[in-house]
PDB file of C-alpha atoms in Angstrom:
ATOM      1  CA  MET Y   1      30.926 107.165 163.969  1.00 45.00           C
ATOM      2  CA  ASP Y   2      31.475 104.602 161.176  1.00 47.00           C
ATOM      3  CA  ARG Y   3      34.099 106.741 159.414  1.00 48.00           C
ATOM      4  CA  ARG Y   4      36.366 106.412 162.414  1.00 50.00           C
ATOM      5  CA  PHE Y   5      36.636 102.632 162.179  1.00 48.00           C
ATOM      6  CA  ASN Y   6      38.305 101.074 159.153  1.00 53.00           C
ATOM      7  CA  LEU Y   7      40.381  97.912 159.103  1.00 49.00           C
ATOM      8  CA  ILE Y   8      43.310  97.131 156.799  1.00 48.00           C
ATOM      9  CA  LYS Y   9      43.893  93.368 156.835  1.00 47.00           C
ATOM     10  CA  SER Y  10      47.401  91.940 156.575  1.00 46.00           C
ATOM     11  CA  ASP Y  11      48.817  88.451 156.887  1.00 45.00           C
ATOM     12  CA  PHE Y  12      51.549  89.703 159.201  1.00 50.00           C
ATOM     13  CA  GLU Y  13      50.145  92.596 161.202  1.00 71.00           C
ATOM     14  CA  LYS Y  14      46.923  94.514 161.684  1.00 87.00           C
ATOM     15  CA  HIS Y  15      46.659  98.163 160.728  1.00 92.00           C
ATOM     16  CA  GLU Y  16      43.619 100.275 161.518  1.00 93.00           C
ATOM     17  CA  LYS Y  17      42.563 103.750 160.436  1.00 92.00           C
ATOM     18  CA  ARG Y  18      40.772 106.457 162.359  1.00 92.00           C
ATOM     19  CA  VAL Y  19      39.460 109.700 160.897  1.00 90.00           C
ATOM     20  CA  LEU Y  20      39.522 112.203 163.753  1.00 91.00           C
ATOM     21  CA  PRO Y  21      38.917 115.950 164.120  1.00 89.00           C
ATOM     22  CA  ARG Y  22      41.898 118.249 163.540  1.00 85.00           C
ATOM     23  CA  PHE Y  23      42.483 121.498 165.408  1.00 85.00           C
ATOM     24  CA  PRO Y  24      43.518 124.120 162.811  1.00 80.00           C
ATOM     25  CA  PHE Y  25      46.223 125.802 164.905  1.00 82.00           C
ATOM     26  CA  CYS Y  26      49.517 124.388 166.214  1.00 86.00           C
ATOM     27  CA  TYR Y  27      51.936 126.097 168.587  1.00 89.00           C
ATOM     28  CA  LEU Y  28      54.621 123.422 168.176  1.00 93.00           C
ATOM     29  CA  THR Y  29      56.884 124.486 165.296  1.00 94.00           C
ATOM     30  CA  PHE Y  30      60.268 123.687 163.748  1.00 94.00           C
ATOM     31  CA  LYS Y  31      62.569 126.279 162.168  1.00 92.00           C
ATOM     32  CA  SER Y  32      65.164 124.944 159.756  1.00 87.00           C
ATOM     33  CA  ASP Y  33      68.722 126.323 159.916  1.00 87.00           C
ATOM     34  CA  ASP Y  34      69.167 125.818 156.170  1.00 78.00           C
ATOM     35  CA  THR Y  35      66.182 127.754 154.849  1.00 74.00           C
ATOM     36  CA  SER Y  36      64.794 129.622 157.900  1.00 73.00           C
ATOM     37  CA  ARG Y  37      61.378 128.239 157.000  1.00 82.00           C
ATOM     38  CA  VAL Y  38      58.973 127.539 159.850  1.00 87.00           C
ATOM     39  CA  TYR Y  39      57.240 124.148 159.776  1.00 90.00           C
ATOM     40  CA  GLU Y  40      54.278 122.963 161.819  1.00 90.00           C
ATOM     41  CA  VAL Y  41      55.090 119.825 163.836  1.00 92.00           C
ATOM     42  CA  LYS Y  42      52.188 117.515 162.991  1.00 87.00           C
ATOM     43  CA  ASP Y  43      53.214 114.808 165.463  1.00 87.00           C
ATOM     44  CA  ILE Y  44      56.307 113.976 167.479  1.00 91.00           C
ATOM     45  CA  SER Y  45      57.822 111.160 169.539  1.00 89.00           C
ATOM     46  CA  HIS Y  46      61.157 110.465 171.200  1.00 90.00           C
ATOM     47  CA  SER Y  47      62.510 109.040 167.937  1.00 91.00           C
ATOM     48  CA  GLY Y  48      61.273 111.519 165.337  1.00 92.00           C
ATOM     49  CA  MET Y  49      58.638 113.910 164.061  1.00 92.00           C
ATOM     50  CA  GLN Y  50      56.444 114.735 161.078  1.00 89.00           C
ATOM     51  CA  ILE Y  51      56.606 118.373 159.932  1.00 90.00           C
ATOM     52  CA  SER Y  52      54.583 120.301 157.381  1.00 87.00           C
ATOM     53  CA  LEU Y  53      54.548 123.557 155.429  1.00 83.00           C
ATOM     54  CA  LYS Y  54      51.133 125.113 154.876  1.00 74.00           C
ATOM     55  CA  GLU Y  55      51.694 126.890 151.562  1.00 69.00           C
ATOM     56  CA  GLU Y  56      55.302 126.550 150.385  1.00 67.00           C
ATOM     57  CA  THR Y  57      57.121 123.422 149.248  1.00 69.00           C
ATOM     58  CA  HIS Y  58      60.347 122.201 150.875  1.00 66.00           C
ATOM     59  CA  ILE Y  59      63.688 121.447 149.201  1.00 70.00           C
ATOM     60  CA  PHE Y  60      64.703 118.267 151.048  1.00 78.00           C
ATOM     61  CA  ASP Y  61      64.961 114.727 149.690  1.00 79.00           C
ATOM     62  CA  ALA Y  62      65.046 111.402 151.540  1.00 82.00           C
ATOM     63  CA  ASP Y  63      68.282 110.892 153.521  1.00 83.00           C
ATOM     64  CA  SER Y  64      68.926 114.653 153.737  1.00 87.00           C
ATOM     65  CA  VAL Y  65      70.253 115.857 157.087  1.00 89.00           C
ATOM     66  CA  LEU Y  66      68.067 118.530 158.645  1.00 88.00           C
ATOM     67  CA  LYS Y  67      69.095 120.821 161.501  1.00 91.00           C
ATOM     68  CA  GLY Y  68      67.111 123.435 163.322  1.00 92.00           C
ATOM     69  CA  SER Y  69      65.158 124.283 166.443  1.00 94.00           C
ATOM     70  CA  ILE Y  70      61.799 123.118 167.788  1.00 95.00           C
ATOM     71  CA  HIS Y  71      59.783 125.879 169.490  1.00 94.00           C
ATOM     72  CA  TRP Y  72      56.865 125.255 171.843  1.00 93.00           C
ATOM     73  CA  LEU Y  73      55.285 128.045 173.879  1.00 87.00           C
ATOM     74  CA  GLY Y  74      58.531 129.445 175.278  1.00 88.00           C
ATOM     75  CA  LYS Y  75      60.582 126.237 175.148  1.00 90.00           C
ATOM     76  CA  ASN Y  76      63.251 125.615 172.500  1.00 93.00           C
ATOM     77  CA  LEU Y  77      65.143 122.487 171.464  1.00 93.00           C
ATOM     78  CA  ASP Y  78      67.995 122.382 168.948  1.00 93.00           C
ATOM     79  CA  ILE Y  79      67.715 119.186 166.959  1.00 91.00           C
ATOM     80  CA  ALA Y  80      69.275 117.262 164.069  1.00 91.00           C
ATOM     81  CA  GLY Y  81      67.733 114.457 162.075  1.00 92.00           C
ATOM     82  CA  THR Y  82      67.528 112.556 158.810  1.00 93.00           C
ATOM     83  CA  VAL Y  83      64.671 112.817 156.314  1.00 92.00           C
ATOM     84  CA  LYS Y  84      63.144 109.331 156.066  1.00 92.00           C
ATOM     85  CA  TRP Y  85      60.320 110.236 153.652  1.00 89.00           C
ATOM     86  CA  SER Y  86      58.938 113.339 151.983  1.00 85.00           C
ATOM     87  CA  THR Y  87      55.999 114.711 150.006  1.00 83.00           C
ATOM     88  CA  SER Y  88      55.727 118.191 148.506  1.00 78.00           C
ATOM     89  CA  LYS Y  89      54.796 119.787 151.835  1.00 79.00           C
ATOM     90  CA  ARG Y  90      55.593 117.157 154.497  1.00 85.00           C
ATOM     91  CA  LEU Y  91      58.691 115.500 155.890  1.00 88.00           C
ATOM     92  CA  GLY Y  92      59.202 112.513 158.172  1.00 90.00           C
ATOM     93  CA  ILE Y  93      62.286 113.093 160.331  1.00 93.00           C
ATOM     94  CA  GLU Y  94      64.223 110.548 162.389  1.00 94.00           C
ATOM     95  CA  PHE Y  95      66.237 112.226 165.154  1.00 93.00           C
ATOM     96  CA  VAL Y  96      69.987 111.675 165.302  1.00 91.00           C
ATOM     97  CA  LYS Y  97      70.639 108.885 167.800  1.00 87.00           C
ATOM     98  CA  ARG Y  98      73.211 110.620 169.963  1.00 87.00           C
ATOM     99  CA  ARG Y  99      72.964 110.379 173.722  1.00 87.00           C
ATOM    100  CA  GLU Y 100      72.990 114.121 174.376  1.00 87.00           C
ATOM    101  CA  ILE Y 101      70.235 114.728 171.805  1.00 85.00           C
ATOM    102  CA  LEU Y 102      68.085 111.873 173.089  1.00 87.00           C
ATOM    103  CA  GLU Y 103      68.397 113.190 176.659  1.00 91.00           C
ATOM    104  CA  LYS Y 104      67.306 116.670 175.524  1.00 91.00           C
ATOM    105  CA  ILE Y 105      64.303 115.191 173.720  1.00 92.00           C
ATOM    106  CA  GLN Y 106      63.322 113.224 176.833  1.00 91.00           C
ATOM    107  CA  ALA Y 107      63.388 116.438 178.876  1.00 92.00           C
ATOM    108  CA  PHE Y 108      61.544 118.452 176.213  1.00 92.00           C
ATOM    109  CA  LEU Y 109      58.772 115.839 176.029  1.00 92.00           C
ATOM    110  CA  ASN Y 110      58.545 115.351 179.794  1.00 92.00           C
ATOM    111  CA  ILE Y 111      55.037 114.214 180.726  1.00 94.00           C
ATOM    112  CA  GLN Y 112      54.543 117.057 183.221  1.00 92.00           C
ATOM    113  CA  GLU Y 113      55.443 119.632 180.562  1.00 89.00           C
ATOM    114  CA  ILE Y 114      53.057 117.999 178.095  1.00 93.00           C
ATOM    115  CA  VAL Y 115      50.190 118.093 180.625  1.00 94.00           C
ATOM    116  CA  LYS Y 116      50.848 121.800 181.324  1.00 91.00           C
ATOM    117  CA  ARG Y 117      50.145 122.498 177.651  1.00 92.00           C
ATOM    118  CA  LEU Y 118      46.916 120.513 177.359  1.00 94.00           C
ATOM    119  CA  LYS Y 119      44.002 122.545 176.004  1.00 93.00           C
ATOM    120  CA  PRO Y 120      40.317 121.574 176.469  1.00 93.00           C
ATOM    121  CA  LEU Y 121      39.145 122.087 172.889  1.00 92.00           C
ATOM    122  CA  HIS Y 122      35.611 120.978 173.789  1.00 90.00           C
ATOM    123  CA  LYS Y 123      35.358 124.269 175.711  1.00 86.00           C
ATOM    124  CA  VAL Y 124      36.531 126.493 172.845  1.00 81.00           C
ATOM    125  CA  GLU Y 125      33.765 128.865 171.779  1.00 71.00           C
ATOM    126  CA  GLY Y 126      33.215 130.135 168.262  1.00 68.00           C
ATOM    127  CA  GLY Y 127      34.630 128.918 164.964  1.00 66.00           C
ATOM    128  CA  LEU Y 128      35.657 125.383 165.961  1.00 74.00           C
ATOM    129  CA  GLU Y 129      33.535 122.620 164.456  1.00 78.00           C
ATOM    130  CA  ILE Y 130      33.196 119.735 166.924  1.00 83.00           C
ATOM    131  CA  PRO Y 131      31.320 116.504 166.085  1.00 87.00           C
ATOM    132  CA  PRO Y 132      28.057 116.304 168.068  1.00 88.00           C
ATOM    133  CA  ARG Y 133      29.014 113.170 170.042  1.00 93.00           C
ATOM    134  CA  LEU Y 134      32.530 114.262 170.950  1.00 94.00           C
ATOM    135  CA  LYS Y 135      32.187 114.853 174.700  1.00 95.00           C
ATOM    136  CA  TYR Y 136      35.778 115.775 175.609  1.00 95.00           C
ATOM    137  CA  TRP Y 137      38.715 116.734 173.365  1.00 95.00           C
ATOM    138  CA  LEU Y 138      42.083 117.508 174.946  1.00 96.00           C
ATOM    139  CA  ARG Y 139      45.136 118.430 172.911  1.00 94.00           C
ATOM    140  CA  SER Y 140      48.756 119.261 173.631  1.00 93.00           C
ATOM    141  CA  ASP Y 141      49.805 120.196 170.076  1.00 89.00           C
ATOM    142  CA  GLY Y 142      51.941 117.340 168.646  1.00 83.00           C
ATOM    143  CA  PRO Y 143      52.477 115.018 171.657  1.00 92.00           C
ATOM    144  CA  VAL Y 144      48.919 114.299 172.873  1.00 94.00           C
ATOM    145  CA  GLU Y 145      45.345 114.046 171.600  1.00 95.00           C
ATOM    146  CA  ILE Y 146      42.523 112.653 173.752  1.00 97.00           C
ATOM    147  CA  PHE Y 147      39.062 112.039 172.269  1.00 97.00           C
ATOM    148  CA  VAL Y 148      36.131 110.937 174.454  1.00 97.00           C
ATOM    149  CA  TRP Y 149      32.948 110.116 172.515  1.00 96.00           C
ATOM    150  CA  GLN Y 150      29.475 109.608 173.977  1.00 95.00           C
ATOM    151  CA  HIS Y 151      26.336 107.644 173.193  1.00 93.00           C
ATOM    152  CA  GLY Y 152      23.136 109.537 172.421  1.00 88.00           C
ATOM    153  CA  HIS Y 153      22.076 109.181 176.060  1.00 87.00           C
ATOM    154  CA  GLY Y 154      25.339 110.735 177.313  1.00 86.00           C
ATOM    155  CA  GLU Y 155      27.311 107.705 178.541  1.00 92.00           C
ATOM    156  CA  ILE Y 156      30.889 107.311 177.301  1.00 95.00           C
ATOM    157  CA  ALA Y 157      31.010 105.178 174.154  1.00 95.00           C
ATOM    158  CA  ASN Y 158      34.607 105.355 172.986  1.00 96.00           C
ATOM    159  CA  VAL Y 159      37.963 106.741 174.135  1.00 97.00           C
ATOM    160  CA  GLN Y 160      40.989 107.288 171.900  1.00 97.00           C
ATOM    161  CA  ILE Y 161      44.319 108.449 173.299  1.00 97.00           C
ATOM    162  CA  LEU Y 162      47.358 109.361 171.193  1.00 96.00           C
ATOM    163  CA  PHE Y 163      50.415 109.911 173.381  1.00 95.00           C
ATOM    164  CA  LEU Y 164      53.674 110.438 171.491  1.00 92.00           C
ATOM    165  CA  GLU Y 165      53.948 107.225 169.400  1.00 91.00           C
ATOM    166  CA  VAL Y 166      51.430 105.308 171.565  1.00 94.00           C
ATOM    167  CA  PHE Y 167      47.787 104.632 170.615  1.00 96.00           C
ATOM    168  CA  VAL Y 168      45.258 103.320 173.151  1.00 97.00           C
ATOM    169  CA  GLU Y 169      41.543 102.869 172.546  1.00 97.00           C
ATOM    170  CA  TRP Y 170      38.589 101.646 174.564  1.00 97.00           C
ATOM    171  CA  GLU Y 171      35.222 101.023 172.883  1.00 96.00           C
ATOM    172  CA  ASP Y 172      32.005 100.138 174.666  1.00 95.00           C
ATOM    173  CA  GLY Y 173      31.117  96.530 173.906  1.00 93.00           C
ATOM    174  CA  VAL Y 174      34.496  95.833 172.281  1.00 94.00           C
ATOM    175  CA  GLY Y 175      37.096  96.585 174.954  1.00 94.00           C
ATOM    176  CA  LEU Y 176      40.711  97.734 174.823  1.00 96.00           C
ATOM    177  CA  LYS Y 177      43.277  98.010 172.036  1.00 96.00           C
ATOM    178  CA  THR Y 178      46.860  99.237 172.124  1.00 97.00           C
ATOM    179  CA  GLY Y 179      49.106 100.081 169.222  1.00 96.00           C
ATOM    180  CA  ARG Y 180      51.615 102.422 167.635  1.00 93.00           C
ATOM    181  CA  ILE Y 181      51.055 105.445 165.412  1.00 91.00           C
ATOM    182  CA  LEU Y 182      52.303 104.816 161.870  1.00 87.00           C
ATOM    183  CA  SER Y 183      51.111 107.841 159.894  1.00 83.00           C
ATOM    184  CA  LYS Y 184      48.887 110.891 159.797  1.00 81.00           C
ATOM    185  CA  ARG Y 185      47.522 112.866 156.857  1.00 80.00           C
ATOM    186  CA  ASN Y 186      44.979 115.607 156.184  1.00 77.00           C
ATOM    187  CA  VAL Y 187      41.517 114.632 154.969  1.00 73.00           C
ATOM    188  CA  ASP Y 188      39.412 116.935 152.799  1.00 64.00           C
ATOM    189  CA  SER Y 189      35.922 117.189 154.267  1.00 60.00           C
ATOM    190  CA  PRO Y 190      33.104 119.656 153.517  1.00 57.00           C
ATOM    191  CA  LEU Y 191      31.998 119.750 157.148  1.00 55.00           C
ATOM    192  CA  LEU Y 192      34.994 119.181 159.427  1.00 62.00           C
ATOM    193  CA  THR Y 193      38.750 119.630 159.458  1.00 79.00           C
ATOM    194  CA  GLU Y 194      40.030 116.082 159.924  1.00 84.00           C
ATOM    195  CA  ASP Y 195      43.111 113.884 159.942  1.00 84.00           C
ATOM    196  CA  GLU Y 196      43.380 110.247 158.933  1.00 89.00           C
ATOM    197  CA  TRP Y 197      45.571 108.247 161.326  1.00 90.00           C
ATOM    198  CA  VAL Y 198      46.944 104.771 160.671  1.00 91.00           C
ATOM    199  CA  PHE Y 199      47.920 102.575 163.622  1.00 93.00           C
ATOM    200  CA  LYS Y 200      49.668  99.240 163.968  1.00 94.00           C
ATOM    201  CA  ILE Y 201      47.531  97.355 166.487  1.00 95.00           C
ATOM    202  CA  ASP Y 202      49.252  95.107 169.015  1.00 95.00           C
ATOM    203  CA  GLN Y 203      48.297  91.439 168.881  1.00 92.00           C
ATOM    204  CA  ASP Y 204      48.152  91.432 172.683  1.00 93.00           C
ATOM    205  CA  LEU Y 205      47.533  94.400 174.963  1.00 95.00           C
ATOM    206  CA  ASP Y 206      50.751  96.262 175.749  1.00 96.00           C
ATOM    207  CA  VAL Y 207      50.729  96.843 179.515  1.00 95.00           C
ATOM    208  CA  GLU Y 208      53.551  99.391 179.313  1.00 95.00           C
ATOM    209  CA  LYS Y 209      51.514 101.551 176.928  1.00 96.00           C
ATOM    210  CA  LEU Y 210      48.466 101.279 179.166  1.00 96.00           C
ATOM    211  CA  ASN Y 211      50.502 102.348 182.194  1.00 95.00           C
ATOM    212  CA  LYS Y 212      51.922 105.367 180.338  1.00 95.00           C
ATOM    213  CA  VAL Y 213      48.446 106.484 179.368  1.00 96.00           C
ATOM    214  CA  LYS Y 214      47.072 105.956 182.886  1.00 95.00           C
ATOM    215  CA  GLU Y 215      49.911 108.099 184.258  1.00 95.00           C
ATOM    216  CA  LEU Y 216      49.018 110.812 181.752  1.00 96.00           C
ATOM    217  CA  ILE Y 217      45.320 110.749 182.664  1.00 96.00           C
ATOM    218  CA  GLY Y 218      46.136 110.880 186.370  1.00 94.00           C
ATOM    219  CA  LEU Y 219      48.059 114.129 185.899  1.00 96.00           C
ATOM    220  CA  ILE Y 220      45.321 115.990 184.010  1.00 96.00           C
ATOM    221  CA  PRO Y 221      43.797 118.804 186.122  1.00 95.00           C
ATOM    222  CA  HIS Y 222      40.124 118.262 186.952  1.00 93.00           C
ATOM    223  CA  GLU Y 223      39.145 121.577 185.388  1.00 93.00           C
ATOM    224  CA  LEU Y 224      40.231 120.125 182.039  1.00 94.00           C
ATOM    225  CA  LEU Y 225      38.721 116.657 182.497  1.00 93.00           C
ATOM    226  CA  PRO Y 226      36.079 115.979 185.186  1.00 93.00           C
ATOM    227  CA  THR Y 227      36.947 113.547 187.969  1.00 94.00           C
ATOM    228  CA  GLU Y 228      34.198 111.101 186.977  1.00 94.00           C
ATOM    229  CA  ALA Y 229      35.540 110.925 183.417  1.00 94.00           C
ATOM    230  CA  GLN Y 230      39.100 110.364 184.652  1.00 94.00           C
ATOM    231  CA  THR Y 231      37.956 107.631 187.042  1.00 94.00           C
ATOM    232  CA  PHE Y 232      35.958 105.923 184.292  1.00 94.00           C
ATOM    233  CA  MET Y 233      38.878 106.034 181.839  1.00 94.00           C
ATOM    234  CA  VAL Y 234      41.433 104.691 184.312  1.00 94.00           C
ATOM    235  CA  ARG Y 235      39.032 101.890 185.288  1.00 94.00           C
ATOM    236  CA  GLN Y 236      38.566 100.836 181.654  1.00 93.00           C
ATOM    237  CA  LEU Y 237      42.313 100.965 180.999  1.00 90.00           C
ATOM    238  CA  SER Y 238      42.896  98.630 183.932  1.00 85.00           C
TER     239      SER Y 238
END
């Protein structure tokens, strides 16, 4: 589990890294009006998104205006944004701050809709490499990832929840942390498909973030996450 805990020290703020498993398929995509290329949405929040091309390279520079449509399992959202950063295959997009667009994003990323699209990846059979101590892994494409790790004897050791831009973690013997997602990138690994996440950790626990995550957990159907696990997680987040 050591690879999942790395600290970047700063005089002004604390950043921490986590290397976490990556599911190889994403059903949340963005189609650009300018090029008709289809991007995978790597992560998304109410203020922006990170998109990626698997094989091609894009043509956009920083400060370019990008228009298109986000598609997610039957739902569509027309969007406009500005490129804030770019690499050969990835773009960081900040959504246009217009009231009508922000309202559409709020509806598109409604918590009930996100929960409907949660998948229990720990139950997927065949072809998916899962670390041996990862007990539960729930994913809703870009908006949500939930990782529940266990000790060798089966008790829960660590919980990590990524919910839009929010990061919440509980670790046995350490306690709670809250923070904000800063970045995400692919990691080359001979054994697992992984992502490296960087978070800005809050100096003090953010109660609003904890409440958002508790609301999310409370809405998860018991067939996806057992009642005892939900009760344990909510108790630790309180």
